[in-house]
Amino acid sequence: MARKIRDAFLFVLLTIVFLATLYHQALRGAGSISPTDDVVVRPDFQPHAYLPTANQIIHEDVIPQNNTHPKTKASPSSSSPLLSDSTVSILLPDWEVLVLVSPEVAEPDLATSEYEYTCLFDNNVTSPANFTGILPSDQARATFKCILPNRVRQKLPYRLPVLIRSSEVSNPPARLTPSPELLRWNFLVYDSLSTEDDVVLFAKGVNKRQGFNRDPTELRCVFGDDLANGVRTNVTSSLQEVFRCQRPNLTDVILSGGKGGGEELVKVTLEFVGDGKLVPTVAHYRPWRKVASDEAKSRVCAATMVFNVAKFLKEWVTYYSRIGVEKFILYDNNSGDNLQEVIEGLVKEGYDVKTVSWIWPKTQEAGFSHAAVYAKDHCEWMMFMDVDEFVYSPSWSNSSEPLESMIPSLLPKSNSSVSSSSSVGRPPVGQISIVCLEFGPSGQKSHPAAGVTQGYNCRSRVENRHKSIVRLDAVDHSLLNVIHHFRLKNGYRAKKMRINEVVVNHYKYQAWTEFKAKFKRRVSAYVVDWREKVNLNSQDRTPGLGYVAEEPKNWLHAFCQVHDNRLKDLTRRWFGVESPSGNHMAWQI
């Protein structure tokens, strides 16, 4: 009996080995795989172990891009050697691979190319590549995204793809074997910005969670194409994802092997002082240069991070420009709608709207820190409001038309300073905070054609959180900000505005077709993804909604405790247009 059991066991074991061999042979011989196939992952493999923690980067849904990049089929004889061996790639959440094409490839060759492109992985596994924009801060570097194919996910380490023309898939160019490993988004220096006094770096995974920040003395900045022998400078600030470094001596950078002069870029990263470990980097250093301009500083500007907000933008820009906001800076977080088309239309109408390509996922705080430095020479005060947030003062209700003095009237006089205020014993105001009133769906089933100010008029009774307008000269050296508020330099104070003076109408809980996108994209680095079963009592979450993107039965009339038509009536009076075809709002034209 024992012998029969033993023989049966050996037979089963040999059968399993034989079938496993056939399976692996089939995998090895298979052709390219579509990234839309069902995901097959080893039972013991969890992407959370290799991607950022819940307090850093949350896995977001992959959003298909409406690519404005023109494409036609390329001829089989096309060749693209630079594309095949001069790229750097990063593994992002949800298996997205971000490909940064070498600056050696001229930007127009890719941004206006007639060709389709493909990511080619090891074993000739392919995935379509979508053009996602140009990084202006990095010598106009073109970027693409593709999905890491299922077959590639099953084997560690993950290897760098090469970007080729789709016509070359059947006859791909030669490549390094084995390919270098993909960079990981959870540990990376991803951007940099030079100022007159220092260099600002943006990095993931160095300060690993909110409230945990390494002492600046634990780090050094390293400059040069040969980072092992690069020029090292002290880190003067280390908070959140923002690090400030002393400027390097250009001569030293050149001698260490970096290019250093002219418009050439050199790599820059962070080094841990204790063990000399270098953080992987895709960032480059360009020396600061003062740009001569006769343009006067704007009194009030607005900065925000945007994703697929084309349908909302014209209302927001029209409203704020008429009440005193002079410039708009949009940090485009990889939008796939017709955002650029809307912006071009606004610019043609005379509005000052600029975009910064900010493709990095869940980096809102870092983006706002970037804006505080980027706009400092052009703006005195910066308003940090989302495109669903509208500042409103009850005192404006009697005005027959919007006035460009309205927003500036909320701010201190432009000549107030630390020195002038010290004589009267009170620090000057460096930031004003405005309470938010949160509006619900108000019975809307889809985006209201006349805009959010007209479509949503029922809100919660109790105010929640604040948004800010910040004096850029008053922002602390660390650039620390949380929920649209900045730490201020010593000698400045924040002023909280009274609710009867001014409020922010926050059209937060919109029609379900719009609101459900929040389950896919949470832009803050420290906000847990709503699909995760953690931090269920967080103020960022929607009360009673849970963690599944399914419309609640009472959604149409949720958060409706006070009918508030004040801004609805005011904007209709200010921006309503009568015509033979019917009444409409100015932003509907």
XYZ file of C-alpha atoms in Angstrom:
589
model
C 0.000 0.000 0.000
C 2.778 2.413 0.917
C 4.536 1.643 -2.389
C 1.401 2.454 -4.398
C 1.015 5.771 -2.606
C 4.689 6.581 -3.270
C 4.393 5.703 -6.976
C 1.223 7.798 -7.325
C 2.917 10.758 -5.667
C 5.935 10.506 -8.003
C 3.633 10.307 -11.045
C 1.734 13.453 -9.983
C 5.002 15.290 -9.286
C 6.497 14.399 -12.688
C 3.264 15.428 -14.417
C 3.365 18.852 -12.730
C 7.015 19.346 -13.769
C 6.249 18.327 -17.361
C 3.240 20.687 -17.634
C 5.189 23.561 -16.068
C 7.957 23.045 -18.643
C 5.451 23.174 -21.492
C 3.909 26.335 -20.003
C 7.221 28.188 -19.773
C 8.191 27.103 -23.269
C 4.892 28.503 -24.525
C 5.548 31.796 -22.782
C 9.038 32.016 -24.220
C 7.819 31.432 -27.742
C 4.778 33.709 -27.611
C 4.651 36.874 -29.671
C 3.999 40.382 -28.475
C 1.241 40.840 -25.957
C -1.387 43.533 -25.731
C -1.331 45.582 -22.505
C -5.104 45.298 -22.356
C -4.967 41.534 -21.716
C -5.980 40.309 -18.265
C -3.212 40.833 -15.728
C -1.407 37.645 -14.716
C 0.780 38.169 -11.670
C 2.597 35.684 -9.471
C 0.561 35.023 -6.298
C 3.469 36.148 -4.127
C 4.042 39.366 -6.068
C 2.400 42.537 -4.769
C 2.987 45.797 -6.643
C 2.539 47.649 -3.338
C 5.866 46.196 -2.215
C 7.683 47.941 -5.039
C 5.596 51.091 -5.432
C 5.222 53.898 -2.857
C 3.460 53.520 0.464
C -0.073 54.747 1.085
C 1.280 57.958 2.579
C 3.269 58.729 -0.546
C 1.927 57.621 -3.901
C -1.332 55.820 -4.354
C -1.985 53.489 -7.280
C -4.221 55.429 -9.665
C -6.316 54.072 -12.509
C -4.640 54.271 -15.866
C -6.411 57.072 -17.705
C -6.410 56.651 -21.498
C -4.997 59.752 -23.127
C -6.768 61.617 -25.887
C -3.531 62.077 -27.704
C -3.191 65.298 -29.660
C 0.039 63.947 -31.099
C -0.605 63.407 -34.853
C 0.082 59.892 -36.052
C 0.088 58.057 -39.349
C 1.630 54.817 -40.378
C 5.361 55.005 -40.975
C 7.152 53.395 -43.869
C 8.988 50.144 -43.122
C 12.266 51.697 -44.146
C 12.182 54.309 -41.353
C 15.027 54.226 -38.863
C 15.235 55.834 -35.434
C 18.540 54.908 -33.763
C 18.429 57.754 -31.242
C 15.029 56.625 -30.048
C 16.252 53.094 -29.530
C 19.238 53.760 -27.285
C 18.909 57.189 -25.645
C 15.860 56.979 -23.398
C 15.301 56.836 -19.650
C 12.167 55.206 -18.254
C 10.342 55.247 -14.916
C 7.853 52.718 -13.567
C 4.856 54.699 -12.300
C 1.828 53.483 -10.316
C -0.620 51.164 -12.086
C 2.079 49.724 -14.350
C 2.531 52.866 -16.407
C 6.006 53.352 -17.865
C 7.080 56.944 -18.462
C 9.673 57.245 -21.231
C 11.840 60.374 -21.256
C 13.507 60.702 -24.616
C 17.103 61.885 -24.681
C 17.501 65.675 -25.136
C 19.702 64.782 -28.106
C 16.507 64.040 -30.019
C 15.182 67.388 -31.206
C 11.771 68.179 -29.740
C 10.017 68.930 -33.054
C 11.033 65.493 -34.370
C 8.741 63.890 -31.788
C 6.128 66.519 -30.946
C 5.096 66.934 -34.579
C 6.175 63.571 -35.936
C 3.902 61.683 -38.314
C 4.992 58.341 -36.892
C 3.450 56.034 -34.319
C 5.737 54.801 -31.540
C 6.009 51.620 -29.521
C 7.766 50.571 -26.325
C 9.926 47.515 -27.008
C 10.746 45.373 -23.960
C 12.951 42.319 -23.529
C 12.046 39.248 -25.608
C 10.488 41.648 -28.143
C 7.350 42.184 -26.072
C 5.710 45.452 -27.130
C 3.254 48.048 -25.841
C 1.860 51.088 -27.709
C 3.438 54.410 -26.664
C 1.383 57.604 -26.325
C 2.984 61.026 -26.600
C 2.356 62.862 -23.306
C 4.108 66.199 -23.685
C 7.332 68.134 -23.425
C 9.245 68.870 -20.230
C 10.209 72.546 -20.618
C 12.448 72.522 -17.548
C 14.576 69.753 -19.001
C 15.770 71.063 -22.359
C 12.403 70.410 -24.049
C 12.546 66.676 -23.396
C 9.750 64.703 -25.079
C 7.843 62.159 -22.982
C 5.766 59.094 -23.808
C 3.772 56.590 -21.764
C 3.137 52.907 -22.300
C 1.813 50.081 -20.138
C 4.183 47.451 -18.759
C 2.955 44.257 -20.511
C 1.720 41.339 -18.438
C 4.554 39.032 -19.505
C 7.182 41.552 -18.429
C 5.558 41.981 -15.012
C 6.136 38.342 -14.138
C 9.913 38.565 -14.010
C 12.089 40.756 -11.829
C 13.965 42.982 -12.311
C 11.881 45.062 -14.677
C 13.969 46.180 -17.623
C 14.086 49.431 -19.521
C 12.129 49.497 -22.800
C 13.335 51.303 -25.874
C 11.161 53.636 -27.889
C 10.926 52.690 -31.555
C 8.712 53.534 -34.472
C 5.842 51.101 -34.661
C 6.856 50.177 -38.198
C 10.110 48.742 -36.800
C 8.474 46.168 -34.502
C 9.026 43.352 -36.987
C 12.689 44.325 -37.412
C 13.720 46.105 -34.190
C 17.089 47.893 -33.857
C 19.913 46.379 -31.845
C 19.827 47.038 -28.088
C 21.821 46.373 -24.956
C 21.406 42.895 -23.447
C 20.433 42.762 -20.693
C 18.700 46.130 -20.665
C 19.189 48.443 -17.667
C 16.554 48.293 -14.936
C 13.550 50.611 -14.924
C 13.812 53.479 -12.473
C 11.245 53.311 -9.667
C 8.958 56.255 -8.980
C 9.020 55.703 -5.219
C 12.741 56.592 -5.003
C 13.766 59.229 -7.518
C 14.882 62.832 -7.997
C 12.399 63.865 -10.666
C 12.799 67.615 -11.238
C 14.887 70.669 -10.420
C 14.649 74.430 -10.587
C 17.457 76.982 -10.280
C 17.049 80.306 -8.481
C 19.349 83.289 -8.159
C 20.587 81.934 -4.830
C 20.324 78.149 -4.905
C 18.938 75.016 -6.591
C 15.611 73.371 -5.698
C 15.274 69.603 -6.138
C 12.088 67.539 -6.087
C 12.447 63.913 -4.966
C 10.347 60.906 -3.994
C 11.249 58.469 -1.247
C 13.884 60.491 0.614
C 11.438 61.885 3.158
C 9.306 58.769 3.167
C 6.098 59.975 4.815
C 4.367 63.130 5.932
C 5.923 64.515 9.075
C 9.146 62.543 8.620
C 11.884 64.746 7.173
C 15.595 64.057 7.090
C 17.875 66.638 8.553
C 19.603 68.599 5.768
C 22.986 67.570 7.168
C 22.181 63.935 6.275
C 22.179 64.815 2.580
C 24.287 66.416 -0.102
C 23.483 67.580 -3.617
C 25.652 66.160 -6.391
C 26.146 67.812 -9.800
C 27.785 66.388 -12.914
C 27.297 63.806 -15.638
C 29.686 61.545 -13.706
C 27.824 61.638 -10.397
C 30.312 59.404 -8.598
C 32.927 62.123 -9.084
C 30.510 65.055 -9.221
C 30.569 68.365 -7.408
C 28.939 68.207 -3.975
C 27.163 71.048 -2.170
C 25.294 71.311 1.123
C 21.550 70.801 1.443
C 19.999 73.747 3.283
C 16.396 72.508 3.550
C 14.690 69.103 3.504
C 10.898 69.036 3.852
C 8.337 66.847 2.103
C 9.559 66.287 -1.480
C 11.439 69.591 -1.716
C 15.169 69.997 -1.120
C 17.241 73.158 -1.459
C 20.951 73.034 -2.302
C 23.774 75.505 -2.463
C 24.693 76.444 -6.015
C 27.729 74.625 -7.423
C 30.755 76.392 -8.834
C 30.401 76.141 -12.606
C 34.124 75.723 -13.086
C 34.119 72.777 -10.700
C 31.201 71.202 -12.542
C 33.022 71.495 -15.878
C 36.220 70.043 -14.434
C 34.307 67.130 -12.908
C 33.083 66.081 -16.332
C 29.832 68.063 -16.549
C 29.138 70.396 -19.428
C 28.297 73.263 -17.143
C 28.174 76.207 -19.517
C 25.800 77.594 -22.100
C 22.444 75.870 -22.353
C 23.857 72.400 -21.710
C 22.454 70.448 -18.780
C 24.193 68.285 -16.195
C 22.671 65.678 -13.952
C 21.822 66.540 -10.368
C 20.773 64.289 -7.506
C 20.880 63.753 -3.755
C 23.427 61.698 -1.815
C 23.077 60.187 1.649
C 26.048 61.384 3.666
C 26.340 58.271 5.818
C 26.839 55.620 3.136
C 27.325 57.727 0.011
C 24.234 56.232 -1.648
C 23.019 58.247 -4.623
C 19.315 58.667 -5.334
C 18.469 57.714 -8.948
C 17.687 60.826 -10.970
C 16.136 62.121 -14.165
C 16.658 65.747 -13.135
C 19.175 68.140 -14.658
C 20.753 71.373 -13.481
C 20.739 74.505 -15.573
C 22.423 77.647 -14.152
C 20.043 80.482 -13.274
C 19.949 83.430 -15.649
C 18.090 86.660 -15.126
C 15.700 87.361 -17.974
C 15.393 91.038 -18.794
C 11.768 92.177 -18.916
C 9.980 95.504 -18.971
C 6.806 93.854 -17.694
C 5.723 95.009 -14.249
C 5.009 92.463 -11.515
C 1.383 91.413 -11.412
C -0.404 92.183 -8.181
C -2.411 88.923 -8.116
C -1.855 85.654 -10.012
C -3.488 82.237 -9.715
C -1.823 78.820 -9.795
C -3.476 75.432 -9.794
C -2.863 71.835 -10.798
C -5.202 70.557 -13.490
C -6.235 67.315 -15.110
C -8.900 67.183 -17.834
C -10.540 70.480 -16.810
C -11.174 71.888 -20.280
C -14.941 72.083 -19.717
C -14.473 74.063 -16.479
C -11.581 76.346 -17.340
C -13.196 79.169 -19.309
C -15.715 79.906 -16.550
C -12.952 79.967 -13.920
C -10.578 82.201 -15.910
C -13.338 84.570 -17.062
C -14.645 85.026 -13.523
C -11.311 85.605 -11.826
C -9.825 87.819 -14.528
C -12.749 90.233 -14.182
C -12.284 90.574 -10.411
C -8.545 91.184 -10.362
C -6.463 88.097 -11.187
C -3.966 89.075 -13.896
C -2.086 85.849 -14.691
C -2.979 82.165 -14.581
C -0.386 79.363 -14.276
C -1.740 75.870 -14.857
C 0.326 72.852 -13.821
C -0.932 70.321 -16.357
C -0.887 66.887 -14.734
C -0.965 64.944 -18.018
C -4.416 65.968 -19.263
C -5.942 64.008 -22.110
C -8.843 66.283 -23.064
C -8.864 69.421 -25.244
C -7.266 71.559 -22.536
C -4.632 73.081 -24.827
C -7.274 74.035 -27.367
C -9.268 75.871 -24.686
C -6.131 77.622 -23.417
C -5.204 78.751 -26.927
C -8.679 80.203 -27.284
C -8.369 82.094 -23.998
C -4.974 83.484 -24.991
C -6.403 84.709 -28.294
C -9.097 86.521 -26.324
C -6.395 88.347 -24.361
C -6.172 86.304 -21.162
C -2.706 85.648 -19.721
C -2.772 81.862 -19.270
C 0.385 79.729 -19.183
C 0.874 76.010 -18.681
C 3.693 74.127 -17.018
C 3.942 70.477 -18.057
C 3.913 68.726 -14.682
C 3.507 65.047 -15.551
C 4.525 63.669 -12.143
C 1.688 61.766 -10.375
C 0.476 62.800 -6.915
C 2.816 65.734 -6.462
C 0.455 68.645 -5.815
C 2.444 70.017 -2.870
C 5.694 69.859 -4.842
C 3.986 71.533 -7.797
C 2.815 74.397 -5.593
C 6.340 74.734 -4.181
C 7.600 74.928 -7.764
C 5.019 77.633 -8.526
C 6.105 79.716 -5.522
C 9.634 79.864 -6.979
C 8.748 79.875 -10.687
C 6.391 82.879 -10.428
C 8.172 84.908 -7.769
C 9.670 87.389 -10.237
C 6.360 87.887 -12.021
C 3.701 87.882 -9.287
C 3.396 89.616 -5.936
C 0.541 87.492 -4.561
C -0.425 83.979 -5.669
C -3.905 82.557 -5.256
C -3.901 78.758 -4.894
C -7.417 77.700 -5.885
C -8.717 74.705 -7.820
C -10.892 75.215 -10.893
C -14.006 74.282 -8.884
C -13.328 76.993 -6.273
C -14.625 80.561 -6.591
C -13.831 83.362 -4.151
C -16.917 85.430 -3.331
C -17.576 88.364 -0.995
C -21.124 89.226 0.108
C -20.096 92.871 -0.210
C -19.980 92.442 -3.991
C -23.686 91.621 -4.262
C -24.671 95.234 -4.874
C -22.164 95.706 -7.680
C -23.715 95.854 -11.138
C -20.493 94.626 -12.733
C -17.285 92.881 -11.697
C -14.365 95.128 -10.754
C -10.660 94.351 -11.095
C -10.136 95.814 -7.629
C -12.228 93.161 -5.877
C -9.605 90.487 -5.169
C -6.791 93.030 -4.517
C -9.057 94.792 -1.995
C -8.871 91.670 0.197
C -5.078 91.993 0.457
C -2.875 94.320 2.525
C -1.513 97.418 0.867
C 1.296 96.611 -1.570
C 3.900 98.658 0.331
C 3.523 96.742 3.604
C 6.738 94.987 4.661
C 8.458 93.524 7.684
C 10.452 96.703 8.283
C 7.489 99.064 7.868
C 5.243 96.984 10.123
C 7.789 96.451 12.876
C 7.449 100.094 13.916
C 3.789 99.567 14.810
C 4.509 96.290 16.585
C 2.548 93.933 14.321
C 4.011 91.650 11.619
C 2.750 92.224 8.081
C 0.284 89.803 6.508
C 1.952 87.257 4.248
C -1.050 85.028 3.627
C -4.816 85.282 3.868
C -6.943 82.195 4.512
C -10.507 81.995 3.242
C -13.078 79.528 4.546
C -14.698 77.065 2.098
C -18.413 76.369 1.682
C -18.872 72.966 0.046
C -21.667 72.562 -2.503
C -23.403 69.295 -3.363
C -24.775 67.847 -6.624
C -27.898 70.037 -6.324
C -29.952 67.622 -8.408
C -27.588 67.718 -11.387
C -27.093 64.476 -13.343
C -24.387 65.822 -15.652
C -22.096 68.820 -15.979
C -24.305 71.942 -16.172
C -23.907 73.647 -19.547
C -24.034 77.116 -17.973
C -21.171 76.289 -15.596
C -20.732 75.257 -11.998
C -21.731 78.626 -10.546
C -25.108 78.289 -12.246
C -25.674 74.568 -11.816
C -24.855 73.973 -8.152
C -26.692 75.994 -5.525
C -27.189 73.761 -2.488
C -24.449 73.277 0.107
C -23.555 71.949 3.522
C -24.311 74.232 6.437
C -20.896 74.007 8.112
C -17.786 75.413 6.456
C -14.786 73.114 5.897
C -11.099 73.921 5.461
C -9.568 77.063 4.036
C -7.780 78.095 0.850
C -5.163 80.800 0.601
C -3.728 83.755 -1.249
C -0.011 83.998 -0.488
C 2.543 86.760 -0.790
C 5.404 85.003 -2.593
C 8.115 87.094 -0.917
C 6.792 85.839 2.429
C 7.002 82.093 1.661
C 9.439 80.239 3.903
C 12.746 79.007 2.488
C 11.535 75.398 2.873
C 8.575 76.027 0.493
C 6.510 73.817 2.829
C 2.804 73.793 2.011
C -0.168 71.699 3.120
C -3.690 71.889 1.647
C -3.019 75.124 -0.265
C -1.346 76.862 2.717
C 2.331 77.805 2.990
C 4.680 78.133 5.904
C 5.732 81.770 6.115
C 9.083 83.365 6.877
C 9.683 84.670 10.359
C 8.296 88.187 10.573
C 5.118 87.487 8.579
C 1.710 86.359 9.782
C -1.343 84.691 8.273
C -4.736 86.337 8.454
C -7.934 84.309 8.591
C -10.756 86.125 6.860
C -14.180 86.211 8.525
C -16.974 84.293 6.835
C -19.073 87.436 6.472
C -16.172 89.113 4.628
C -15.315 86.539 1.989
C -15.769 82.806 1.302
C -14.731 80.214 -1.253
C -17.639 78.525 -2.980
C -16.198 75.057 -3.468
C -18.260 73.083 -5.983
C -16.807 69.883 -4.633
C -19.559 67.269 -4.842
C -20.679 67.611 -8.440
C -22.816 65.432 -10.682
C -21.708 61.835 -10.272
C -20.360 61.631 -13.833
C -17.822 64.310 -12.847
C -17.228 63.470 -9.207
C -16.356 59.802 -9.684
C -13.080 60.857 -11.344
C -11.797 61.653 -7.846
C -11.552 57.905 -7.254
C -9.030 57.749 -10.067
C -6.877 60.792 -9.374
C -5.932 62.173 -5.959
C -3.211 64.703 -6.683
C -1.913 65.224 -3.155
C 1.166 63.198 -2.232
C -0.198 62.541 1.256
C -3.855 61.752 0.567
C -4.745 58.075 0.596
C -6.456 56.780 -2.511
C -10.184 56.459 -1.880
C -10.093 52.869 -3.134
C -7.814 51.880 -0.248
C -9.515 50.617 2.918
C -7.463 52.911 5.152
C -8.011 56.320 6.742
C -11.756 55.932 6.316
C -12.403 58.910 8.616
C -10.073 61.263 6.742
C -11.513 64.724 6.027
C -10.409 64.266 2.437
C -12.873 61.423 1.959
C -16.502 61.999 1.073
C -18.721 61.281 4.104
C -20.635 58.035 3.708
C -19.174 57.219 0.291
C -16.813 54.411 1.287
C -14.119 53.136 -1.058
C -16.064 51.950 -4.121
C -16.776 54.246 -7.077
C -20.472 53.469 -7.178
C -23.082 56.221 -7.124
C -24.934 56.290 -3.774
C -28.718 56.191 -3.992
C -29.121 59.658 -2.500
C -26.270 61.322 -4.399
C -28.423 63.799 -6.394
C -29.474 65.593 -3.225
C -26.558 64.837 -0.911
C -24.832 67.592 1.091
C -27.837 69.857 0.583
C -28.665 71.724 3.782
C -28.651 75.354 2.623
C -29.880 76.712 -0.711
C -27.324 79.418 -1.512
C -27.997 81.380 -4.710
C -25.837 84.393 -3.930
C -22.991 83.739 -6.385
C -25.365 82.147 -8.899
C -27.449 85.309 -9.060
C -24.390 87.572 -9.068
C -22.608 85.772 -11.915
C -25.811 85.704 -13.952
C -26.046 89.469 -13.568
C -22.359 90.001 -14.370
C -21.855 87.445 -17.127
C -25.338 86.667 -18.465
C -25.781 87.367 -22.176
C -29.101 87.834 -23.945
C -29.355 86.896 -27.587
C -32.025 85.911 -30.135
C -31.032 82.276 -29.605
C -31.634 82.538 -25.856
C -29.876 83.555 -22.654
C -26.499 82.095 -21.849
C -23.306 82.839 -19.899
C -20.255 84.608 -21.322
C -18.126 81.445 -21.045
C -20.600 79.507 -23.199
C -19.761 81.588 -26.258
